[in-house]
Amino acid sequence: MTISPVIVAQRVDPNAVADLSEIADLARAAGYDVSNTLTQSREEDAAYHFGEGKIEALARLVKQTDAEAVIVDNRLGPYQTYNIGGKLPTGVEVIDRFTLILEIFGQRANTRKAQLQVELAELRYELPRVEAKSSLAKRDERPGFMGLGEYDESRERDIKSQISRISQELDAIAEKEQTRREQRRESGFDLVALAGYTNAGKSTLLRRLADDLDITENKNRHPDLEQTAESEDRLFTTLGTTTRRADTGRRDVLLTDTVGFVSDLPHWLVESFESTLDSVYRADLVLLVVDASESIDAMREKLITSHDTLYERNEAPIVTVLNKTDCVEEGELDRKMQSLDALAPNPVAVSGLTGENIEQLTNRIENELPSWHDERLLLPLSDDAMSLVSWLYNHGHVENEEYTDTGDAVLIEFSARSTIVKRARAKAAELEESSSKGASDESANTHDSNGVNTKTQAQLSERRHDNEIMESESNPERMDTASDRESTSYEESDTTHQVASDSPPDRMSDSTREIHRNNPSQVTEDDVTQEDHIDAVDIDVNYPLMNEKNSSDTDTNSKAE
Ligand SMILES: Nc1nc2c(ncn2[C@@H]2O[C@H](COP(=O)(O)OP(=O)(O)OP(=O)(O)O)[C@@H](O)[C@H]2O)c(=O)[nH]1
Ligand SMILES: [Mg+2]
C-alpha cells in the first residue's frame, strides 16, 4: 500500500477540547500518512461544517503540503462534503470518519460476509446523498429530456434494490451461523465472546486463554489463523471472527474474538455489521475488555461506547475485564475501579500480556456461565447405553460411573447444561423402554429401589414425546464419540438462542443503561476476516435440535436461586 499524505481536521463545540489522537490512529490504520492537523472550536456551520475562513486556511495547507485528502473527524452532511471539496484543489478527496472506517474495513474484508457488510454500509451511506442530488437536479430540469435528476433517480432505485439483495444474503448467512451456534451449544459448549473497544487487548486475551491451541495440527483448516489472531498496537487489527477452544477448568468453552467497537458511528453503520456482532450479542457470556492503562476519562468514554453497542441486542451477562494491568500501579488501579464502578461493576483485572490474574478470570467465567444441572441415570447395560455414557463424557461433566453388582446396569452421575440433561433423560427412557419390553414389570421396578431417577409412566411418556420431537427432525440421532470430536472442525459460526441469566451481577442497572442510551456516542464494528475458526471442535450435526426455550428458563431459574 502506498502511503498518502493527508490532513486530519476536527471541529469541536465551543469550550470543548479537540483531540485528534483517535482519528489520526484511524487514518494510519487505513494506510495514510498524517502530514498535518487542523482544529476549530466553534458552532457547526451549515454550509461548510467549519467556518468558511477555516476551510480557506485548510485549502492553503493542502496546497503547501501536497496532501491527497482531508480527513474530517465529524459527521459531514452530503452538502457539506460537496462544499468543502469545492474549496480544495481538484482531485483532493474529503473523507469523513465513517468513510474512513469503511475504508479500513474494506481493505481487510476478505470473506464474503465481510465484503457484503462493507458493501451494504457503503450503499447506506450513498443513498441519502443520491436522494439529495436527485432532488436538487430535478429542480432545474426541462421537461421532455432525460436529465440528471432522472439519472440520479435510477441510481437511487438501483441502490435500494442492491441494499435489499445484500440484506437478504446477509440474513441467510446469519441464519446459518445461528444454527451453528445452536449446534455448538447442543454439543455441550459454552460460548464466550470477547468484546470491547478497538485495541483493548481482546486478541491478546484470546491467545492467553486458548492455551490448548495447536495451530500446526490444523494449519490447512485455518489458513488465516495467524492473521486473525494477531495483536498489534493499531486500531482494528482484528476484523474477522476467530473462535477457539479455551480451557477454563470444568466447562468446555468456545471463545470468540471479533472486531472492536469505536465511538461516534451512525446507527446504520453498526447495523450493517450486525451478523458479525451476533457472535457477541448471542454468546452465553460477554467479556468486556477495557484498556486499564488509559486515563479514567478515556476508559469511561470507551465503556459507554461499548455498553451502547451492546445495549440494544446483547442477551448475555457481561463481565468487565480491566486489561493491561502490567502498566498500572496498584493504587491507581483501585482508584480507577472505584471511579468506574457504575459502568464496570465487580471487574476482573488482568494482564493478557503477562498472564497476571488469568486464573481469576477463568474462575469468573465458570461462575458466570449459565449453571449446569446435576443428574443421575441408571441405564440397563447395552451398546447404546455405553454410547450414551461416552456422549455424556463429551457433553457434560461425569462425576461418577458405577456398575451394579448384578452387572446389568450402569449408574451415571453427571452435570451438564439443561438441554444435554434433557436429551440424556430422553435417551435413557428409550433404553429403559426397549430393555423392559421383554422383561416383567417387577424386574423393571428393581431399579427404582436404588432411588435413581425413578421413571414414572408420566415421565416416560413425556420423554417419549421428546424423542418423537427429536426423531421428527430430518437427521438421524447420533451419539458422537471422543474421536469424532477430535476429527471434526468447523468454519464460520454464530448467531443463537440465548441462555442468558436474568440479572447477572455485572450487568448495568436499568437506570445506568438508560443514561447510556441517551448518550449520543454510538458504536461500531464489523467482521471482516476469513471464516470463523475453531480448533478441533465437535458439533453434533446429526443431533436434532431441541427447543432451547425450556432450557433457558431452567437456567435462569436455577441461577436466580
Ligand atoms: N502492556 C500490555 N499491552 C497489551 C496487553 N494486552 C494487549 N496489549 C497490547 O495492546 C495492543 C492491542 O492488542 P490487541 O490484542 O491487538 O487488541 P484488540 O482489542 O484485539 O485490538 P483490535 O483487534 O485492533 O480491536 C497490542 O500492541 C498488544 O500487545 C497487556 O495486558 N499489557
Ligand atoms: Mg484484535
XYZ file of C-alpha atoms and ligand atoms in Angstrom:
594
model
C 0.000 0.000 0.000
C 1.374 3.407 -0.911
C 1.382 5.898 1.926
C -0.551 9.015 1.007
C -0.088 12.285 2.913
C -3.338 13.563 4.405
C -4.511 16.384 6.641
C -6.691 15.495 9.599
C -9.256 18.075 10.735
C -11.700 18.219 13.625
C -14.337 20.680 14.795
C -15.431 20.721 18.421
C -18.156 22.760 20.089
C -17.092 25.988 21.826
C -15.166 25.296 25.059
C -14.608 21.627 24.188
C -11.044 20.438 23.777
C -10.016 18.980 20.436
C -8.404 15.536 20.487
C -7.066 14.199 17.236
C -5.337 11.121 18.553
C -8.003 8.577 17.617
C -8.771 9.954 14.151
C -5.042 10.110 13.431
C -4.712 6.467 14.548
C -7.625 5.537 12.312
C -6.014 7.367 9.389
C -2.783 5.473 9.958
C -4.714 2.196 10.252
C -6.143 2.942 6.789
C -2.605 3.448 5.460
C -2.396 7.247 5.375
C 0.475 9.401 6.476
C -0.886 12.235 8.633
C 1.184 15.201 7.493
C -0.721 17.989 9.248
C -3.672 18.614 11.515
C -6.199 21.380 11.868
C -8.799 22.003 14.565
C -11.502 24.552 15.196
C -13.673 25.239 18.207
C -16.982 26.785 17.122
C -20.616 26.009 16.399
C -21.260 23.890 13.304
C -21.567 25.885 10.101
C -24.450 24.677 7.928
C -22.574 25.038 4.630
C -19.004 24.056 5.481
C -19.268 22.448 8.927
C -16.180 24.552 9.840
C -16.105 28.328 9.395
C -15.568 29.356 5.775
C -12.294 31.116 6.715
C -11.021 27.894 8.291
C -11.805 25.987 5.102
C -9.796 28.520 3.122
C -6.885 28.018 5.529
C -7.322 24.273 5.042
C -7.147 24.686 1.264
C -3.864 26.628 1.603
C -2.434 23.921 3.852
C -3.420 21.256 1.331
C -1.542 23.100 -1.408
C 1.547 23.637 0.752
C 1.785 20.023 1.854
C 0.600 18.364 -1.341
C -1.943 16.450 0.653
C -4.034 13.956 -1.293
C -7.002 14.018 1.043
C -8.560 15.755 4.015
C -9.916 13.514 6.750
C -12.599 15.182 8.850
C -13.394 13.672 12.249
C -17.004 14.838 12.202
C -20.231 13.750 10.609
C -20.473 15.734 7.398
C -23.755 16.137 5.578
C -23.760 15.492 1.820
C -23.796 19.228 1.051
C -21.021 19.995 3.500
C -18.801 17.354 1.909
C -19.558 18.812 -1.518
C -18.930 22.414 -0.396
C -15.617 21.656 1.313
C -14.476 19.695 -1.755
C -15.306 22.708 -3.916
C -12.814 24.854 -1.984
C -9.959 22.341 -2.227
C -7.637 21.799 -5.208
C -9.142 19.461 -7.805
C -8.775 15.768 -7.017
C -8.316 16.223 -3.265
C -10.745 13.918 -1.507
C -12.846 14.779 1.538
C -13.148 11.747 3.818
C -15.273 11.772 6.946
C -14.948 9.481 9.961
C -17.416 6.906 8.624
C -15.935 6.642 5.183
C -12.511 6.300 6.761
C -13.686 3.404 8.929
C -15.412 1.836 5.955
C -12.174 2.155 4.035
C -10.294 0.248 6.761
C -12.955 -2.440 6.848
C -12.976 -2.637 3.064
C -9.207 -3.149 2.978
C -9.452 -6.068 5.374
C -12.678 -7.633 4.199
C -11.554 -10.994 2.941
C -14.630 -13.111 3.462
C -17.849 -12.990 1.513
C -19.733 -11.904 4.628
C -17.308 -9.100 5.403
C -17.395 -7.855 1.840
C -21.188 -7.845 1.821
C -21.281 -5.929 5.090
C -18.913 -3.272 3.817
C -20.857 -3.009 0.565
C -24.120 -2.638 2.475
C -22.696 0.131 4.651
C -21.357 1.946 1.589
C -24.730 1.798 -0.114
C -26.497 3.037 3.001
C -24.043 5.910 3.114
C -24.564 6.720 -0.533
C -28.356 6.539 -0.612
C -29.222 9.842 1.130
C -26.543 11.579 -0.936
C -28.031 10.378 -4.198
C -31.503 11.281 -2.984
C -30.293 14.805 -2.216
C -28.607 15.122 -5.611
C -31.633 13.805 -7.415
C -33.982 16.304 -5.824
C -31.558 19.178 -6.481
C -31.066 18.213 -10.121
C -34.792 17.786 -10.734
C -35.469 21.343 -9.659
C -33.699 22.785 -12.713
C -34.755 20.246 -15.289
C -36.562 20.932 -18.517
C -39.453 18.606 -19.241
C -39.047 16.054 -22.068
C -35.333 15.453 -21.626
C -33.569 12.658 -19.785
C -31.976 14.947 -17.243
C -29.575 14.418 -14.355
C -32.497 14.094 -11.978
C -33.741 11.037 -13.807
C -30.276 9.569 -13.890
C -29.994 10.019 -10.106
C -33.435 8.591 -9.623
C -32.495 5.417 -11.434
C -29.279 5.206 -9.386
C -31.435 5.605 -6.298
C -33.628 2.677 -7.343
C -30.553 0.647 -8.111
C -29.065 1.306 -4.655
C -32.321 0.344 -2.983
C -32.538 -2.944 -4.826
C -28.882 -3.730 -4.085
C -29.473 -2.980 -0.394
C -32.361 -5.379 -0.360
C -30.432 -8.118 -2.185
C -27.382 -7.839 0.105
C -29.555 -7.738 3.217
C -31.211 -10.966 2.144
C -27.891 -12.657 1.547
C -26.598 -11.486 4.922
C -29.755 -12.710 6.626
C -29.194 -16.150 5.139
C -25.603 -16.158 6.418
C -26.765 -15.030 9.858
C -29.301 -17.838 9.925
C -26.628 -20.415 9.170
C -24.441 -19.010 11.884
C -27.350 -19.109 14.285
C -27.787 -22.788 13.572
C -24.105 -23.403 14.077
C -24.180 -21.683 17.446
C -27.117 -23.799 18.448
C -25.263 -26.907 17.370
C -22.252 -25.888 19.395
C -24.401 -25.440 22.457
C -26.129 -28.708 21.788
C -22.699 -30.280 21.782
C -22.124 -29.028 25.310
C -20.068 -25.937 24.591
C -20.461 -22.617 26.336
C -19.997 -19.666 24.037
C -17.978 -16.809 25.459
C -17.274 -13.663 23.423
C -14.568 -11.054 23.790
C -15.951 -7.577 23.213
C -14.604 -4.092 23.769
C -13.140 -1.011 22.237
C -10.616 -1.467 19.477
C -7.056 -2.028 20.761
C -8.209 -3.002 24.281
C -6.314 -6.297 24.041
C -9.045 -8.770 23.037
C -6.916 -10.840 20.661
C -4.069 -10.957 23.182
C -6.514 -12.322 25.758
C -7.873 -14.862 23.293
C -4.397 -16.231 22.803
C -3.747 -16.226 26.528
C -6.941 -18.116 27.334
C -6.860 -20.519 24.398
C -3.725 -22.190 25.615
C -4.576 -25.602 24.259
C -4.410 -24.359 20.724
C -2.186 -26.237 18.388
C -2.049 -24.230 15.203
C 0.182 -26.603 13.265
C -2.179 -29.524 13.773
C -4.983 -27.840 11.873
C -2.999 -25.475 9.742
C -4.679 -26.254 6.440
C -8.074 -25.729 8.014
C -7.161 -22.295 9.301
C -5.133 -20.579 6.620
C -5.644 -17.166 8.165
C -5.291 -18.126 11.767
C -2.134 -16.115 12.309
C -3.683 -13.113 10.718
C -6.932 -13.089 12.625
C -5.376 -13.918 15.937
C -2.685 -11.312 15.705
C -2.309 -8.434 18.113
C -0.898 -5.132 17.121
C -0.828 -1.632 18.501
C -3.109 -0.483 15.711
C -6.846 0.164 15.532
C -8.980 -2.581 14.003
C -6.278 -5.185 13.812
C -8.997 -7.786 14.103
C -11.923 -7.551 11.752
C -12.972 -11.146 11.443
C -14.277 -13.620 13.925
C -11.971 -16.205 15.418
C -13.242 -18.903 17.720
C -11.040 -21.161 19.772
C -11.412 -23.645 22.472
C -10.417 -22.270 25.862
C -9.523 -24.255 28.915
C -11.294 -22.717 31.863
C -11.454 -25.841 34.006
C -14.694 -27.772 34.141
C -16.619 -26.286 31.264
C -15.955 -26.625 27.564
C -15.688 -23.052 26.418
C -15.537 -21.712 22.888
C -14.063 -18.239 22.998
C -14.716 -15.833 20.150
C -12.635 -12.783 19.344
C -14.023 -10.256 16.947
C -13.929 -6.687 15.757
C -13.577 -3.883 18.294
C -16.000 -1.058 18.955
C -15.344 2.569 18.137
C -17.221 5.675 19.170
C -19.419 8.023 17.231
C -20.689 5.924 14.407
C -24.173 6.150 12.964
C -26.750 3.510 13.617
C -26.927 2.287 10.021
C -23.222 1.599 10.003
C -23.388 -0.514 13.156
C -26.404 -2.337 11.739
C -24.565 -3.259 8.581
C -22.213 -5.355 10.687
C -24.917 -6.955 12.748
C -24.226 -10.526 11.764
C -20.636 -10.162 12.952
C -21.771 -8.585 16.177
C -24.112 -11.501 16.688
C -21.106 -13.525 17.829
C -21.042 -11.157 20.795
C -24.756 -10.491 21.187
C -25.643 -14.154 21.202
C -22.917 -15.527 23.406
C -23.570 -17.161 26.773
C -21.210 -14.677 28.377
C -19.507 -11.493 27.205
C -16.081 -10.465 28.436
C -15.986 -6.705 28.022
C -12.305 -5.850 27.730
C -11.114 -2.379 28.739
C -7.615 -0.944 28.453
C -6.878 -0.017 32.080
C -3.638 1.759 31.191
C -5.605 4.707 29.823
C -6.958 7.684 31.762
C -10.198 7.337 33.717
C -11.938 9.663 31.257
C -10.834 7.644 28.254
C -11.851 4.402 29.968
C -15.245 5.891 30.820
C -15.859 7.025 27.232
C -14.902 3.650 25.844
C -17.025 1.798 28.378
C -20.007 3.957 27.440
C -19.419 3.285 23.762
C -19.167 -0.436 24.433
C -22.328 -0.547 26.542
C -24.166 1.485 23.924
C -23.228 -1.035 21.286
C -24.197 -3.960 23.454
C -27.313 -2.388 24.873
C -29.749 -2.873 22.032
C -29.185 -6.509 21.287
C -26.911 -8.220 23.745
C -28.593 -11.013 25.648
C -25.694 -12.320 27.687
C -24.319 -11.403 31.095
C -21.271 -9.148 30.952
C -18.043 -9.454 32.905
C -15.785 -6.414 32.675
C -12.114 -7.260 32.250
C -9.665 -4.486 33.034
C -6.690 -5.397 30.875
C -3.055 -4.220 30.718
C -2.675 -4.092 34.495
C 1.063 -4.580 33.998
C 1.114 -0.900 33.018
C -0.881 0.342 36.033
C 0.218 0.928 39.644
C -1.885 -0.912 42.198
C -3.218 2.215 43.952
C -4.065 3.760 40.600
C -5.943 0.640 39.552
C -8.038 0.802 42.730
C -8.851 4.447 42.062
C -9.907 3.617 38.515
C -12.073 0.740 39.671
C -13.822 2.959 42.205
C -14.435 5.780 39.744
C -15.828 3.425 37.136
C -17.828 1.270 39.492
C -21.221 2.129 37.940
C -20.106 1.257 34.429
C -17.826 -1.616 35.336
C -19.123 -3.275 38.482
C -17.027 -6.021 40.018
C -14.389 -6.187 37.270
C -11.581 -8.711 36.920
C -8.186 -7.044 36.491
C -5.699 -8.955 34.344
C -2.785 -8.641 32.009
C -3.272 -10.550 28.786
C 0.365 -9.883 28.003
C 1.970 -11.256 31.187
C -0.805 -13.651 32.190
C -1.234 -11.977 35.575
C -4.531 -12.926 37.257
C -5.725 -15.078 34.360
C -6.798 -17.817 36.743
C -9.132 -15.418 38.490
C -10.632 -14.649 35.091
C -11.170 -18.295 34.187
C -12.807 -18.906 37.579
C -15.056 -15.971 36.994
C -16.019 -17.254 33.540
C -17.042 -20.576 35.049
C -19.060 -18.871 37.768
C -20.923 -16.582 35.399
C -21.831 -19.131 32.760
C -25.397 -20.452 32.824
C -25.485 -23.058 35.528
C -25.393 -26.761 34.843
C -27.732 -29.303 36.321
C -26.891 -32.463 38.235
C -28.468 -35.694 37.094
C -28.224 -39.404 37.902
C -29.359 -42.031 35.447
C -29.452 -45.774 35.766
C -29.055 -47.391 32.385
C -29.664 -51.020 31.514
C -26.343 -52.206 30.112
C -26.107 -52.313 26.320
C -24.003 -50.904 23.498
C -26.402 -47.998 23.228
C -26.085 -47.304 26.944
C -22.293 -47.187 26.654
C -22.622 -44.883 23.699
C -24.765 -42.589 25.852
C -22.164 -42.723 28.630
C -19.396 -41.738 26.252
C -21.592 -38.993 24.824
C -22.094 -37.652 28.358
C -18.339 -37.543 28.924
C -18.130 -35.361 25.846
C -21.058 -33.104 26.527
C -21.024 -32.644 30.270
C -19.019 -33.422 33.345
C -19.295 -37.026 34.545
C -18.852 -37.281 38.320
C -19.376 -40.993 38.734
C -19.763 -44.103 36.594
C -20.668 -47.203 38.556
C -21.787 -50.703 37.580
C -24.401 -52.564 39.589
C -23.387 -55.777 41.375
C -25.620 -57.767 39.087
C -23.684 -56.351 36.142
C -26.780 -55.481 34.158
C -26.876 -51.719 34.663
C -24.649 -48.685 34.924
C -25.247 -45.693 37.164
C -24.033 -42.454 35.689
C -23.892 -39.231 37.696
C -23.130 -36.089 35.760
C -23.758 -32.391 35.380
C -24.485 -30.639 32.110
C -26.471 -27.843 30.572
C -30.194 -28.451 30.695
C -30.597 -29.347 27.024
C -27.995 -32.065 27.412
C -29.660 -33.369 30.581
C -32.977 -33.419 28.805
C -31.609 -35.380 25.893
C -29.815 -37.829 28.114
C -33.052 -38.431 30.018
C -34.946 -38.979 26.796
C -32.342 -41.414 25.571
C -32.305 -43.199 28.944
C -36.071 -43.545 28.816
C -35.781 -45.040 25.383
C -33.140 -47.520 26.545
C -35.238 -48.410 29.558
C -38.246 -48.939 27.394
C -36.539 -51.242 24.934
C -34.833 -53.216 27.711
C -38.025 -53.697 29.662
C -40.007 -54.767 26.647
C -39.300 -58.430 27.223
C -38.887 -58.155 30.979
C -41.584 -58.179 33.651
C -42.751 -55.024 35.450
C -41.299 -56.405 38.648
C -37.770 -56.622 37.346
C -38.038 -53.148 35.861
C -39.010 -51.839 39.284
C -35.871 -53.131 40.981
C -34.078 -50.103 39.521
C -36.349 -47.872 41.477
C -35.142 -49.273 44.744
C -31.806 -47.571 44.099
C -33.563 -44.249 44.304
C -32.125 -43.252 40.973
C -34.173 -41.114 38.680
C -37.263 -43.248 39.121
C -39.272 -43.155 35.948
C -42.970 -42.883 36.356
C -45.212 -43.662 33.461
C -45.881 -39.964 33.082
C -42.169 -39.160 32.879
C -41.664 -41.924 30.418
C -44.375 -40.705 28.160
C -43.033 -37.173 28.394
C -39.626 -38.441 27.365
C -41.121 -40.498 24.618
C -42.651 -37.302 23.397
C -39.217 -35.629 23.489
C -37.877 -38.486 21.465
C -40.601 -38.073 18.940
C -39.693 -34.433 18.591
C -36.085 -35.403 18.110
C -36.882 -38.075 15.611
C -39.274 -35.946 13.672
C -36.328 -33.735 12.747
C -34.877 -34.894 9.490
C -31.477 -36.007 10.808
C -30.970 -39.358 12.442
C -29.863 -39.287 16.024
C -26.193 -39.847 16.632
C -24.032 -40.015 19.702
C -20.579 -38.723 18.971
C -17.535 -40.375 20.386
C -14.397 -38.633 21.577
C -12.622 -39.471 18.348
C -15.386 -37.811 16.347
C -14.852 -34.688 18.368
C -11.197 -34.569 17.677
C -11.555 -35.032 13.981
C -14.294 -32.525 13.379
C -13.645 -28.897 12.689
C -15.962 -26.141 11.642
C -15.820 -22.926 9.820
C -17.676 -19.715 10.405
C -20.161 -19.697 13.228
C -22.523 -17.623 15.127
C -25.976 -16.496 15.911
C -28.203 -18.050 18.508
C -30.576 -18.655 21.280
C -29.501 -17.196 24.491
C -29.208 -18.951 27.754
C -28.641 -15.673 29.490
C -29.360 -15.305 33.149
C -31.863 -12.713 34.190
C -29.799 -10.496 36.377
C -26.129 -11.216 36.120
C -24.137 -9.381 38.746
C -22.119 -7.446 36.239
C -24.934 -6.019 34.227
C -25.632 -2.329 34.369
C -28.709 -1.263 36.230
C -31.596 -0.158 34.046
C -31.136 3.420 35.124
C -27.447 3.376 34.247
C -28.308 1.851 30.938
C -30.875 4.499 30.275
C -28.214 7.165 30.770
C -26.049 5.449 28.213
C -28.860 5.014 25.828
C -29.298 8.725 25.754
C -25.656 9.336 25.243
C -25.077 10.385 21.665
C -21.942 8.357 21.147
C -22.538 5.297 19.080
C -20.521 2.334 18.285
C -19.432 0.129 15.526
C -17.586 -2.826 14.411
C -17.581 -5.431 11.809
C -16.405 -8.791 10.920
C -14.061 -8.896 8.142
C -11.681 -11.751 8.013
C -11.742 -15.237 6.892
C -14.227 -17.522 8.313
C -14.513 -18.077 11.966
C -12.246 -20.908 13.003
C -12.289 -23.284 15.804
C -9.807 -25.802 16.752
C -10.858 -29.443 16.788
C -14.352 -28.783 17.946
C -17.128 -31.254 17.869
C -20.584 -30.398 16.795
C -23.365 -32.891 16.751
C -24.525 -32.009 13.322
C -26.707 -35.026 13.186
C -28.223 -34.498 16.546
C -31.612 -32.926 16.190
C -32.154 -29.508 17.656
C -34.346 -29.144 20.655
C -36.401 -26.242 21.750
C -33.959 -24.226 23.831
C -36.613 -22.044 25.318
C -37.216 -24.534 28.099
C -33.592 -24.868 28.880
C -33.186 -21.115 29.061
C -35.968 -20.940 31.550
C -34.452 -23.636 33.640
C -31.076 -21.997 33.571
C -32.489 -18.682 34.515
C -34.403 -20.161 37.379
C -31.536 -22.092 38.736
C -29.301 -19.043 38.513
C -31.785 -16.964 40.395
C -31.989 -19.477 43.198
N 1.219 -3.779 28.233
C 0.235 -4.544 27.747
N -0.081 -4.476 26.435
C -1.080 -5.253 25.985
C -1.814 -6.140 26.834
N -2.764 -6.759 26.085
C -2.613 -6.284 24.823
N -1.603 -5.392 24.756
C -1.130 -4.651 23.574
O -2.191 -3.821 23.119
C -2.197 -3.759 21.683
C -3.552 -4.195 21.162
O -3.745 -5.561 21.475
P -4.748 -6.484 20.653
O -4.806 -7.781 21.364
O -4.417 -6.440 19.225
O -6.083 -5.660 20.895
P -7.520 -5.895 20.233
O -8.513 -5.477 21.252
O -7.619 -7.260 19.700
O -7.457 -4.816 19.074
P -8.292 -4.736 17.680
O -8.317 -6.081 17.080
O -7.500 -3.767 16.891
O -9.640 -4.220 18.047
C -1.055 -4.667 21.232
O 0.074 -3.872 20.993
C -0.830 -5.588 22.418
O 0.481 -6.073 22.517
C -1.456 -6.189 28.226
O -2.021 -6.896 29.058
N -0.431 -5.358 28.603
Mg -7.908 -7.921 17.834
